[in-house]
XYZ file of C-alpha atoms in Angstrom:
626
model
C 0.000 0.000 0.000
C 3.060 2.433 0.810
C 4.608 1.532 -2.581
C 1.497 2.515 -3.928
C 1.175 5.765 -2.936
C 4.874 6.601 -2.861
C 5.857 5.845 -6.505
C 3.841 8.257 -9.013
C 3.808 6.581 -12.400
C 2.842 2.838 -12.010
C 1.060 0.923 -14.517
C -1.414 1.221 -12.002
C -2.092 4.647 -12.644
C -0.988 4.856 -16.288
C -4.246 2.475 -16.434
C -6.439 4.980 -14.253
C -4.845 8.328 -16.301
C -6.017 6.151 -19.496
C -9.661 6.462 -18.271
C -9.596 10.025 -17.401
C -7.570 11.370 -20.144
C -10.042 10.272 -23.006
C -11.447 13.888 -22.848
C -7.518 15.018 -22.751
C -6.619 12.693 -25.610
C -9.245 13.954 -28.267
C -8.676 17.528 -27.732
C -5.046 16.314 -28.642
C -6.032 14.462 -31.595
C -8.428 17.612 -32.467
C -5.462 20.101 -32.156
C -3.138 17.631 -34.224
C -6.033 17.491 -37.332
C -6.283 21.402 -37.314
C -2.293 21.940 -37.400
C -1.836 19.392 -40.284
C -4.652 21.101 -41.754
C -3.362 24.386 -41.575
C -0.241 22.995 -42.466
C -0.798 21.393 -45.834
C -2.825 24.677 -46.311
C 0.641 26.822 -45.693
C 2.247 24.307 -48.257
C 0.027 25.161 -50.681
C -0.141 28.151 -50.974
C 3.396 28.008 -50.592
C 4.118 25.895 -53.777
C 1.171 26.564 -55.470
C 0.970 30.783 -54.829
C 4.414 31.526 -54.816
C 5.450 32.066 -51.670
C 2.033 32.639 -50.011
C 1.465 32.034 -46.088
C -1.181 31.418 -43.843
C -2.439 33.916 -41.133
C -5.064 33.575 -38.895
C -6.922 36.641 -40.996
C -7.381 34.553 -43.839
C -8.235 31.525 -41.460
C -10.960 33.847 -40.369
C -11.794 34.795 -44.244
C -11.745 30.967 -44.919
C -14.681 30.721 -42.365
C -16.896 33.277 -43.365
C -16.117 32.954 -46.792
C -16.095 28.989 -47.264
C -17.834 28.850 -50.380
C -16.173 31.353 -52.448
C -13.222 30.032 -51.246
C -13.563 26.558 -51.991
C -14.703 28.101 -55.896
C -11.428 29.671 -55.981
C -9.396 26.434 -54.745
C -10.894 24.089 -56.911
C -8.745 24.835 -59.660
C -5.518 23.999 -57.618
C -6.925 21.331 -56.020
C -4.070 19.078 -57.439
C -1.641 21.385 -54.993
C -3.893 20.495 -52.233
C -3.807 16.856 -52.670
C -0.297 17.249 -52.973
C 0.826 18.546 -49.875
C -1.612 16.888 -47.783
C 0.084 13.918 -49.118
C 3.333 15.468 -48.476
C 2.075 16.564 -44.618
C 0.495 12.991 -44.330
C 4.254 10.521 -45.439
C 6.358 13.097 -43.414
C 3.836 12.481 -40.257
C 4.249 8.736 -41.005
C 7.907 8.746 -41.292
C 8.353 10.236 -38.656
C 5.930 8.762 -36.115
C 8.206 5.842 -35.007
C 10.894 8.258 -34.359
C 9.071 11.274 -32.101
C 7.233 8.178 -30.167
C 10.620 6.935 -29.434
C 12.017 10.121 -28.480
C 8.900 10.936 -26.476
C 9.601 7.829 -24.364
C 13.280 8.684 -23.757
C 12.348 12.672 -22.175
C 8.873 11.313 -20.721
C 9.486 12.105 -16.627
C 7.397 10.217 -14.259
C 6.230 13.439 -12.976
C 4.077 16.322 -13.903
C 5.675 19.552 -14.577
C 4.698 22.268 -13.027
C 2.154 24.515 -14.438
C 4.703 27.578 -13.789
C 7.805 25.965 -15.592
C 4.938 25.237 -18.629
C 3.979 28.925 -18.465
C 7.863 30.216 -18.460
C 8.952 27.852 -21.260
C 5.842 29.313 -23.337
C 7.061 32.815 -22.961
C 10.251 32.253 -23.886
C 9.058 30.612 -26.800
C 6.782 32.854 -27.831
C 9.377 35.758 -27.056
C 11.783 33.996 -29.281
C 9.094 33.714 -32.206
C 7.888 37.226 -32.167
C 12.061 38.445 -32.326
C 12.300 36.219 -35.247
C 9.343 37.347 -36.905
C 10.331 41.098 -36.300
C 13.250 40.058 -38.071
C 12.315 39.069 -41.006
C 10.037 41.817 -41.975
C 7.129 41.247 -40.534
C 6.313 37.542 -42.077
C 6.113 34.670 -39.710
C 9.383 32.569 -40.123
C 6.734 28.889 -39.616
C 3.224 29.248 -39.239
C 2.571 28.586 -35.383
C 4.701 32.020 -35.259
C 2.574 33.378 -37.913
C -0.813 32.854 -36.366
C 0.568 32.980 -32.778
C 2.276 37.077 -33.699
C -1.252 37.686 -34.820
C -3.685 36.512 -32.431
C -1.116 38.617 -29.834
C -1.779 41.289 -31.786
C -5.453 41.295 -32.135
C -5.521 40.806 -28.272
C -3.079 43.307 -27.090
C -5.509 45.587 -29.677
C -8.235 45.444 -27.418
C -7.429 44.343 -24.106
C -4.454 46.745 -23.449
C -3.980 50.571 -24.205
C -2.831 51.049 -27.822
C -1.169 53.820 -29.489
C -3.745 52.520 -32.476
C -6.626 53.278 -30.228
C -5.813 56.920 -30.586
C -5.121 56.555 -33.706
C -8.558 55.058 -34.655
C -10.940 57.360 -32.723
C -9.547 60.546 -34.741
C -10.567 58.328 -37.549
C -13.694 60.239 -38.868
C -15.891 61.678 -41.461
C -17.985 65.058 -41.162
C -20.353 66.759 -43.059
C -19.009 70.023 -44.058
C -21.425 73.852 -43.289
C -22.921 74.667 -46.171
C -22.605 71.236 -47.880
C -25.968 71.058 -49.869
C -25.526 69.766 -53.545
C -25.304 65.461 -53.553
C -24.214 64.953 -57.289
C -24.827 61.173 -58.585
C -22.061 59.336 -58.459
C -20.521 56.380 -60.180
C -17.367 54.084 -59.654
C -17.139 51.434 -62.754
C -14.404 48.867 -61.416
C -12.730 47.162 -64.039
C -11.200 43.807 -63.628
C -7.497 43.606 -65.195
C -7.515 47.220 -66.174
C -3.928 47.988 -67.214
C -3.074 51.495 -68.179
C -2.263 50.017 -71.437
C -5.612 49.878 -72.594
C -5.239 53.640 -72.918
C -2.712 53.849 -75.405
C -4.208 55.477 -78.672
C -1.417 54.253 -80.937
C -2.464 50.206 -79.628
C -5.279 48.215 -81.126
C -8.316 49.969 -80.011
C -10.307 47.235 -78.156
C -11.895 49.443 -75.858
C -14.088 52.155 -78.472
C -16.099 53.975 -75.698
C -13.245 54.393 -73.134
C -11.091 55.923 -76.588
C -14.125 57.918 -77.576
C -14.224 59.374 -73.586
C -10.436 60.569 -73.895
C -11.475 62.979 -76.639
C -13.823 64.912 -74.561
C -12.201 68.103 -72.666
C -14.046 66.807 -69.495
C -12.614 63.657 -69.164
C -8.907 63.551 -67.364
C -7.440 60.043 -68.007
C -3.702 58.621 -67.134
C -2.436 55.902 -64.382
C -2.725 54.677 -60.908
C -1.073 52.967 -58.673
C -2.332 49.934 -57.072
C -0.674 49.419 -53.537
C -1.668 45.439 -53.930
C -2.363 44.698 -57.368
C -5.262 42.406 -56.294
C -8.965 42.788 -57.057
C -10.360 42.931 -53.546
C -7.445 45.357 -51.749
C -8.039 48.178 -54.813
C -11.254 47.958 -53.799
C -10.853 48.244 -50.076
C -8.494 51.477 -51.175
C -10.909 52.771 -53.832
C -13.874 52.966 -51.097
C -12.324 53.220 -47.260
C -9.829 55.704 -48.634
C -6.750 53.937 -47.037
C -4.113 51.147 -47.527
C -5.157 47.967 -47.860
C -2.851 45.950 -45.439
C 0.423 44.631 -47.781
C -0.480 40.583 -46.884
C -1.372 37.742 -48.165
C -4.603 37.939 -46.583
C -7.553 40.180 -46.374
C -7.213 41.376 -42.808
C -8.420 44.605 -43.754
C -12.396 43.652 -44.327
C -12.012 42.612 -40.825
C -10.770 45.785 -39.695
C -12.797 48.478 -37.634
C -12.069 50.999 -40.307
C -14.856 49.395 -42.795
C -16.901 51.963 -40.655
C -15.826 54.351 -42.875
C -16.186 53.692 -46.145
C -18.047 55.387 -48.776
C -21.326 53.542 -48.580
C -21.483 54.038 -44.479
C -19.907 57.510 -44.461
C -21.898 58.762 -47.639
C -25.516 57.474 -45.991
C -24.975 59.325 -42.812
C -23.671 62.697 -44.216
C -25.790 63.088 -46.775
C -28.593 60.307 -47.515
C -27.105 58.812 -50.032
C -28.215 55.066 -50.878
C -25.729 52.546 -52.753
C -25.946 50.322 -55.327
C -23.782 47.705 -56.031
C -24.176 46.023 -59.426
C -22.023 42.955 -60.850
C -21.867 40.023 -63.388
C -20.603 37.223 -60.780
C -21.930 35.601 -58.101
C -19.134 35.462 -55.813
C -18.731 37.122 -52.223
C -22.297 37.922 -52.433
C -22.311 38.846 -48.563
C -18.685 40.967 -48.575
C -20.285 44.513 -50.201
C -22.745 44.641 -47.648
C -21.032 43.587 -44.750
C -17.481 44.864 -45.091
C -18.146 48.224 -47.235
C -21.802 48.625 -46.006
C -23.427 49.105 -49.437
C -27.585 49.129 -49.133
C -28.151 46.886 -52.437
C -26.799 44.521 -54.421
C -28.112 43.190 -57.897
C -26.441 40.222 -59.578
C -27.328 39.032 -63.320
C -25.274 36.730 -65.385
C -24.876 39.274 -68.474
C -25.830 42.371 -68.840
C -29.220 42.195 -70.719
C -30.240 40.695 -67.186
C -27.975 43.607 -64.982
C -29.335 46.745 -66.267
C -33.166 46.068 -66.292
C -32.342 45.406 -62.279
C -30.656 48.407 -61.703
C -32.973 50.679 -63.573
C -35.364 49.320 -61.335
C -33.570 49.776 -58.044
C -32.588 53.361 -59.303
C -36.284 54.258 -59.815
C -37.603 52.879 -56.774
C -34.805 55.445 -55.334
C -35.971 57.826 -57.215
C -32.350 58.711 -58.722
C -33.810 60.592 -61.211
C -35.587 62.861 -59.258
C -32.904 64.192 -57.691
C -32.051 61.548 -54.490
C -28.643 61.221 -54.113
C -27.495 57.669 -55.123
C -23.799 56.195 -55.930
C -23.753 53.136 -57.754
C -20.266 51.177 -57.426
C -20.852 48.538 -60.543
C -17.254 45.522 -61.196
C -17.123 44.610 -64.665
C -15.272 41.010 -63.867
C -15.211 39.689 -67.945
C -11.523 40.364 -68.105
C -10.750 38.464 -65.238
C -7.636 35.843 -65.625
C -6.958 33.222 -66.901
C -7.279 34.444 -70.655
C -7.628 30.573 -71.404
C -8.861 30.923 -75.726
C -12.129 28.571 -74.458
C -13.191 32.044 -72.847
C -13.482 34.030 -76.296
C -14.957 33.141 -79.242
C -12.998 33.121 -82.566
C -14.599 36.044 -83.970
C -14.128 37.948 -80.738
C -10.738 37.894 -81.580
C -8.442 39.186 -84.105
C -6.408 42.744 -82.403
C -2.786 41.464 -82.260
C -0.749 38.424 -82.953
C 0.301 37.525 -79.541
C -2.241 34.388 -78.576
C -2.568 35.984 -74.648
C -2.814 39.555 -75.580
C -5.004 38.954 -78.185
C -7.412 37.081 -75.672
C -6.672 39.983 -72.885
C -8.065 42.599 -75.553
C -11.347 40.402 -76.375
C -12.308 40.089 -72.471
C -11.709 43.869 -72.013
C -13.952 44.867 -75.397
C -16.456 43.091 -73.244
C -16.478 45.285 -70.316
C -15.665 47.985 -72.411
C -19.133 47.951 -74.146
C -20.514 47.026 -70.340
C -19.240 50.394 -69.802
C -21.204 51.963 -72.381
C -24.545 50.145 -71.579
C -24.407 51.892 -68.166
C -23.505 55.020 -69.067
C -26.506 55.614 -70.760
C -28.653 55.177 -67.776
C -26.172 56.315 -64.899
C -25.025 58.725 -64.223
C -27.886 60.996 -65.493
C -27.140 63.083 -68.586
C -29.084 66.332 -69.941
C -31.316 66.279 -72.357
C -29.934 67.045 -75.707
C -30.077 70.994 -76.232
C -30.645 71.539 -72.640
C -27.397 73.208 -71.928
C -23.815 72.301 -70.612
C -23.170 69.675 -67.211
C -24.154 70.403 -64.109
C -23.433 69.226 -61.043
C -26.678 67.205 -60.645
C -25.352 65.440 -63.777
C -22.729 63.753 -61.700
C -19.181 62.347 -61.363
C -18.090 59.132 -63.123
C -14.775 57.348 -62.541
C -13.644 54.299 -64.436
C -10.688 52.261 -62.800
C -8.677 49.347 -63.212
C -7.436 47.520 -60.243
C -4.266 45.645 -61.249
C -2.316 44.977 -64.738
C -1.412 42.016 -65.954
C 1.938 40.129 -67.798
C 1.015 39.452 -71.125
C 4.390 38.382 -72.266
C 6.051 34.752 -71.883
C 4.133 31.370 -72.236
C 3.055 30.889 -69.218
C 3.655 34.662 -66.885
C 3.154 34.447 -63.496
C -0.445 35.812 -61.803
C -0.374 39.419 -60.629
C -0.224 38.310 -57.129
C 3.158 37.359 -57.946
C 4.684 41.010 -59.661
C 4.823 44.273 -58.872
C 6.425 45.480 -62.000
C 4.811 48.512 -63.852
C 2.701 46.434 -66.211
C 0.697 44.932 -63.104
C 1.105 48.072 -60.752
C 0.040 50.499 -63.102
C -3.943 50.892 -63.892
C -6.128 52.759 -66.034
C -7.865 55.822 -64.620
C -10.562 57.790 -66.659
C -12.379 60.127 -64.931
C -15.262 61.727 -66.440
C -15.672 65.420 -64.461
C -18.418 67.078 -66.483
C -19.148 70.250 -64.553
C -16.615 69.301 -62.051
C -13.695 69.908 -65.336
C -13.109 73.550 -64.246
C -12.065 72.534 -60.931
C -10.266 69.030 -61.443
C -6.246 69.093 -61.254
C -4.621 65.735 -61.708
C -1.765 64.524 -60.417
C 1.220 62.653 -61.827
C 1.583 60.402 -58.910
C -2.289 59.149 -58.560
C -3.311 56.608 -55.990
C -6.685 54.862 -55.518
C -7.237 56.556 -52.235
C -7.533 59.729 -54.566
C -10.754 58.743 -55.490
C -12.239 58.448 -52.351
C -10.695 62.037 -51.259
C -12.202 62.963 -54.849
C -16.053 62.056 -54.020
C -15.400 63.473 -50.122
C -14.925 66.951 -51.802
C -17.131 66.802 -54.101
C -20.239 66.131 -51.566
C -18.246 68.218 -49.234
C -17.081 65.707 -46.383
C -14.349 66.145 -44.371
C -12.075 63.967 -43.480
C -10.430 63.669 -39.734
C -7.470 61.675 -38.975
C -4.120 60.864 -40.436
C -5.484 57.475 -41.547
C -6.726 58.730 -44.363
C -3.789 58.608 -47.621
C -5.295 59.975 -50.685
C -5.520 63.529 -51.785
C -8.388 64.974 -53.924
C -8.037 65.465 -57.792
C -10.586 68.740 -57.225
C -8.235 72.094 -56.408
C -11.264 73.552 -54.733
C -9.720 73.767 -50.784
C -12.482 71.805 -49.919
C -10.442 69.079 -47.790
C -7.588 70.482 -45.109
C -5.076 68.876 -46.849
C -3.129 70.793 -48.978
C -3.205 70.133 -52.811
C -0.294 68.808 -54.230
C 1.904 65.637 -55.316
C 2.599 62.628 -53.765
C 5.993 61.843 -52.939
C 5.853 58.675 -53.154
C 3.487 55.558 -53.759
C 4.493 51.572 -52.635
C 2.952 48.647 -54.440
C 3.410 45.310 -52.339
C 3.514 41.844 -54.023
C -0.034 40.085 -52.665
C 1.438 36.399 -52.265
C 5.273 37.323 -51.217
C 4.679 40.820 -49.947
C 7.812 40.461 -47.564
C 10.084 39.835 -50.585
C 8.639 41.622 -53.750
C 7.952 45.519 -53.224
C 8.235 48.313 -56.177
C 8.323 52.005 -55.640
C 6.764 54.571 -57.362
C 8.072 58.520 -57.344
C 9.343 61.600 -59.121
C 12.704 62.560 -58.751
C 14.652 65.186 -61.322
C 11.465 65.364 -63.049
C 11.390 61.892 -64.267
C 8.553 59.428 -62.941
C 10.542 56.407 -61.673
C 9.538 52.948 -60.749
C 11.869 51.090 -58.712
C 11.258 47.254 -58.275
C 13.103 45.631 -55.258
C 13.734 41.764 -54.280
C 14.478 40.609 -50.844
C 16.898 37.376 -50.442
C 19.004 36.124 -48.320
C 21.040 39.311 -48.170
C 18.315 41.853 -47.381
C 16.438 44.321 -49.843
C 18.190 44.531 -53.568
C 17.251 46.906 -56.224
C 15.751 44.612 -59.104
C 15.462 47.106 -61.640
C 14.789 51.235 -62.547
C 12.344 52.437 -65.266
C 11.361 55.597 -65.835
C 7.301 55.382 -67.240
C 4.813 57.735 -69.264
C 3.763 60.745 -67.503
C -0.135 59.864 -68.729
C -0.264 56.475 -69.539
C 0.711 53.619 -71.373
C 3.353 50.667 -71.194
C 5.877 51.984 -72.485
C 8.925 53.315 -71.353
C 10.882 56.769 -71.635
C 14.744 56.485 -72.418
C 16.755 57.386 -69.462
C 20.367 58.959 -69.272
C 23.054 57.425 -67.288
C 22.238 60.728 -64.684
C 18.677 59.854 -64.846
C 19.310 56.342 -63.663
C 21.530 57.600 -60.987
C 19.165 60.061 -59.273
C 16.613 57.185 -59.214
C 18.887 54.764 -57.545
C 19.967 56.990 -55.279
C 16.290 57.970 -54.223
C 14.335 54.951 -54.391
C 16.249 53.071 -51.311
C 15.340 56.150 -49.238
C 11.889 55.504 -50.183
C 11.852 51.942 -49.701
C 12.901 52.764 -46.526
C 10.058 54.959 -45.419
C 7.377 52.365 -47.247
C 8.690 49.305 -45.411
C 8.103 52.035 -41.949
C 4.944 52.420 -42.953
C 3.743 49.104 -43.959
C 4.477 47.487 -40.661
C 2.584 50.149 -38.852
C -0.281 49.990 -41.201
C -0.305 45.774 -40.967
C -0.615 46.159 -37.263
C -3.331 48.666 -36.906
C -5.436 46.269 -39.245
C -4.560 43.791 -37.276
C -5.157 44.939 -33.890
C -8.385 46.729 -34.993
C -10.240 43.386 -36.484
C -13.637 43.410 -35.281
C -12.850 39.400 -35.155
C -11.046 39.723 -32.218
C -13.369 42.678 -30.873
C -16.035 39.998 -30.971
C -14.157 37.248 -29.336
C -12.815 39.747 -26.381
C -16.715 40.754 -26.134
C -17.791 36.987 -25.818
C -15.226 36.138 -23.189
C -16.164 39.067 -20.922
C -20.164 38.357 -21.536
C -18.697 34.523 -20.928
C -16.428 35.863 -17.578
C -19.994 38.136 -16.413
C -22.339 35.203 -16.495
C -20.045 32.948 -14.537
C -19.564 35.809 -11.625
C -23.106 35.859 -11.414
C -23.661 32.100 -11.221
C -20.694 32.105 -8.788
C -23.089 34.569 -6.685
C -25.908 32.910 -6.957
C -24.486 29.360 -5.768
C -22.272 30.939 -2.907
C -25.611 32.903 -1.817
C -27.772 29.369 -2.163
C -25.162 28.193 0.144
C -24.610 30.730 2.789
C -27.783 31.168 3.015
C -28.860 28.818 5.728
C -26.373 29.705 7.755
C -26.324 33.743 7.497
C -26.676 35.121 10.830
C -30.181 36.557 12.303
C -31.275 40.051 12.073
C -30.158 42.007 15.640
C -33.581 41.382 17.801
C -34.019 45.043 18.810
C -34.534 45.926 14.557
C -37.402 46.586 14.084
C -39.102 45.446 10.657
C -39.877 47.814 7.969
C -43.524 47.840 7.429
C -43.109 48.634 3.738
C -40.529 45.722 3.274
C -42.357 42.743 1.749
C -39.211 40.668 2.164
C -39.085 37.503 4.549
C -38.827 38.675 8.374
C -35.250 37.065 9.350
C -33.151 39.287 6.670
C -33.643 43.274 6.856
C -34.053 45.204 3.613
C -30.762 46.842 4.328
C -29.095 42.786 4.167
C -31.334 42.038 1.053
């Protein structure tokens, strides 16, 4: 009996730990199954993105976004099977081995819980130093996800420089603001500033026949993530998108000010969002806060729906209504099953040529709305005005178009997938519009806040408006400088865009194992196009010499602006909320048992108290006690 109780690991009590630790042992082999799944996730997009990671953002994007997500995987799906099979021999292999070792360091006692709690912070010390190291992208994923969920948590439970930060992030309606113009965003899928060019194959007649009118101001923008959904995050919250390979942004507290929300409660404006696909249908009310959304296949089936949502607005009678419509028919991959044979037929080149029929599609999509929205004057009625409206037609990434088989966009950052269309069609705005030669997709958002006459508080907010009216308190001028990130490898693939001796240079830069290197220099069109300007030997110089400054400063600023997405997401908002609703209800049931209790043996009122005649409660407790 004394040998019992004296030695602490027989097989006496290995057999009695069996029984209790089936609970134990499933959570085990629960938290095993979710770490190879997130693993052969990481490998995948590893091998099959480029360089992609996992985050716990996108974990959280997965799960509200299953469906689209699983639409977008399927196509990959060999990658998947792949490196679950990869995950799945490696785990075999090795399992012989780590159950050997694990028999070899097993003690026969249980550590203590404060030696478990040190060795975790040291760890977890350890990981976030590494991570800080290597630019702000997890070195393995446990780091990854663990850097992030600290963030998100020290966000919200502890004070934040970002909290500051975020309440002086506001919207206002300006005195005096009276006049709500229509307005219209037309997002175009693959829109490459080469679609522009007037000497190229003209696959795009209405957007050529736009550039001849003197109220329409057309040339390039940059794309800070040349992806679809982070231009549009830019385009309507008017600030960066964060530079990951995730969409930690839509999770982000700042969705409370984007156009839709901020537009509604200044002025009364209701929003329309219009598109050809029927994927994320949730996302444009839920992360950008538009009222509507109307989804057709083509657009024979769009338009009649958003005639009829614009005159159940009354649009046309002068309610103020902005209609953000995504033309998605150049989306890639320009496979030749997508076009027809007599869709085709602008150049030689196979993938341009395909690239040029998708884009005459949303080019005459482009046309079919314009002549219902915005509203135009009746002929002979007299010039624009500004109940006539404001019209802007964007691309939100390039694409390669050279090469057998060029990588996606989410892979560059060179000009030809950082640089994107931008026509925007002023009409009685003209007189006041002054472009810019460094334009960012934040600009449009500044662009529709003067124009309705909303002000915008906070430093959060990056772009500057294209109207030189004084209506915003920043001051009119250039951009120094504007960063594109790569989507999938943003930590190693990063190109800057600036002016320097009045040339406008793009710098592209690749990280290795040596740190930041400058890739290459060019020196693009002023307006638009892909070409390139010849540069001088002193040309080249004065960009080299400039553009690692400014990679500098952009690298600064993209690590500040990852972690104030991060520890704003309304994901981890909610889950702080739902532990302290979880923490409340267990006080009170705490109370409520140790008062059930104590109860019976709570000591009598004093005998000289007398009783309250208006208490109702029983005699032996005063109202005072109760």
């Amino acid at each position: 009996m004394l040998l019992y109780f004296h030695i602490p690991y027989t097989y006496r009590h290995r057999y009695a730990n069996r029984q209790r630790s089936r609970g134990g042992r499933s959570l085990h082999v629960a938290l095993a199954a979710l770490l190879g799944c997130l693993s052969t996730a990481d490998l995948s997009l590893t091998v099959g993105a480029g360089g992609a990671r996992v985050s716990l953002p996108l974990v959280l994007f997965a799960v509200t976004e299953c469906g689209y997500v699983l639409r977008m995987v399927w196509p990959w799906l060999h990658y998947v099977a792949m490196s679950l099979a990869v995950v799945m021999s490696l785990l075999l292999l090795s399992l012989p081995c780590l159950r050997q070792m694990a028999r070899l360091i097993a003690v026969s006692w249980r550590l203590p819980w404060l030696l478990k709690l040190s060795g975790a912070i040291y760890c977890g010390r350890s990981l976030w130093i590494r991570r800080s190291e290597s630019e702000g992208v997890g070195a393995d994923l446990l780091s990854q996800l663990g850097s992030d969920a600290f963030a998100m948590i020290m966000g919200k439970l502890f004070p934040a420089e970002s909290r500051e930060v975020l309440r002086s992030h506001a919207t206002a309606k300006m005195e005096g603001a009276r006049d709500f113009p229509p307005l219209l965003i037309f997002h175009w899928e693959a829109g490459a500033d080469v679609l522009l060019d007037l000497d190229g194959p003209v696959a795009t007649p209405f957007l050529h026949q736009m550039l001849s009118r003197p109220d329409v101001f057309a040339g390039s923008a940059i794309a800070s993530v040349p992806v679809t959904l982070k231009t549009a995050w830019e385009v309507l919250c008017g600030v960066p998108a964060s530079s990951t390979s995730d969409f930690r942004e839509q999770g982000s507290h700042l969705r409370h000010e984007c156009l839709p929300r901020a537009l509604r409660r200044c002025c009364g404006y209701r929003s329309l969002l219009a598109k050809t696909d029927k994927e994320l249908p949730d996302i444009p009310r839920r992360v950008f806060g538009f009222e509507a959304t109307v989804v057709a296949e083509d657009m024979d089936g769009l338009l009649p729906k958003i005639q009829a949502q614009l005159d159940a607005w009354d649009a046309y009678g002068g309610a103020p209504v902005f209609v953000y419509f995504y033309g998605g028919d150049a989306h890639p991959p320009y496979y030749a099953s997508k076009v027809d044979s007599s869709e085709r037929g602008y150049v030689e080149s196979e993938l341009l040529d395909i690239f040029l029929a998708l884009n005459r599609r949303t080019d005459l999509a482009a046309e079919q709305l314009a002549k219902i929205w915005p509203p135009k004057p009746q002929p002979g009625a007299g010039p624009w005005r500004r109940e006539h409206g404001l019209a802007f037609y964007l691309g939100d990434h390039g694409e390669q178009l050279t090469g057998h088989d060029p990588p996606p966009h989410g892979n560059l950052v060179s000009p030809d997938v950082s640089r994107t269309l931008l026509a925007v069609e002023a009409r009685a705005f003209a007189p006041n519009f002054q472009p810019h030669r460094l334009v960012r997709m934040a600009d449009i958002y500044a662009t529709i806040a003067s124009a309705v006459g909303l002000k915008l508080n906070g430093s959060l907010f990056v772009g500057r408006s294209l109207l030189g009216n004084g209506s915003t308190d920043a001051p009119h001028n250039e951009h120094a400088a504007i960063s594109s990130f790569s989507f999938y490898r943003p930590g190693d693939l990063s190109a800057i865009h600036f002016l320097a001796d009045g040339h406008m240079c793009a710098a592209e830069f690749h990280r290795g194992s040596e740190g930041w290197s400058l890739h290459q220099v060019d020196a693009v069109q002023n307006s638009f196009g892909a070409g390139r300007l010849a540069m001088t030997e002193k040309g080249v110089e004065s960009c080299r010499a400039v553009a690692v400054q400014r990679l500098r400063a952009a690298l600064r600023h993209r690590y500040q602006s990852n972690l104030l997405l991060t520890e704003s997401n309304v994901h981890a908002a909610w889950l702080i909320a739902t532990m302290r609703a979880a923490a409340l209800k267990a006080k009170v049931l705490a109370a409520w048992v140790a008062k059930s209790v104590l109860w019976p043996i709570l000591p009598a009122p004093a005998a000289d108290s007398e009783p309250d005649p208006n208490c109702s409660e029983p005699v032996n407790l005063t109202c005072a006690e109760l």
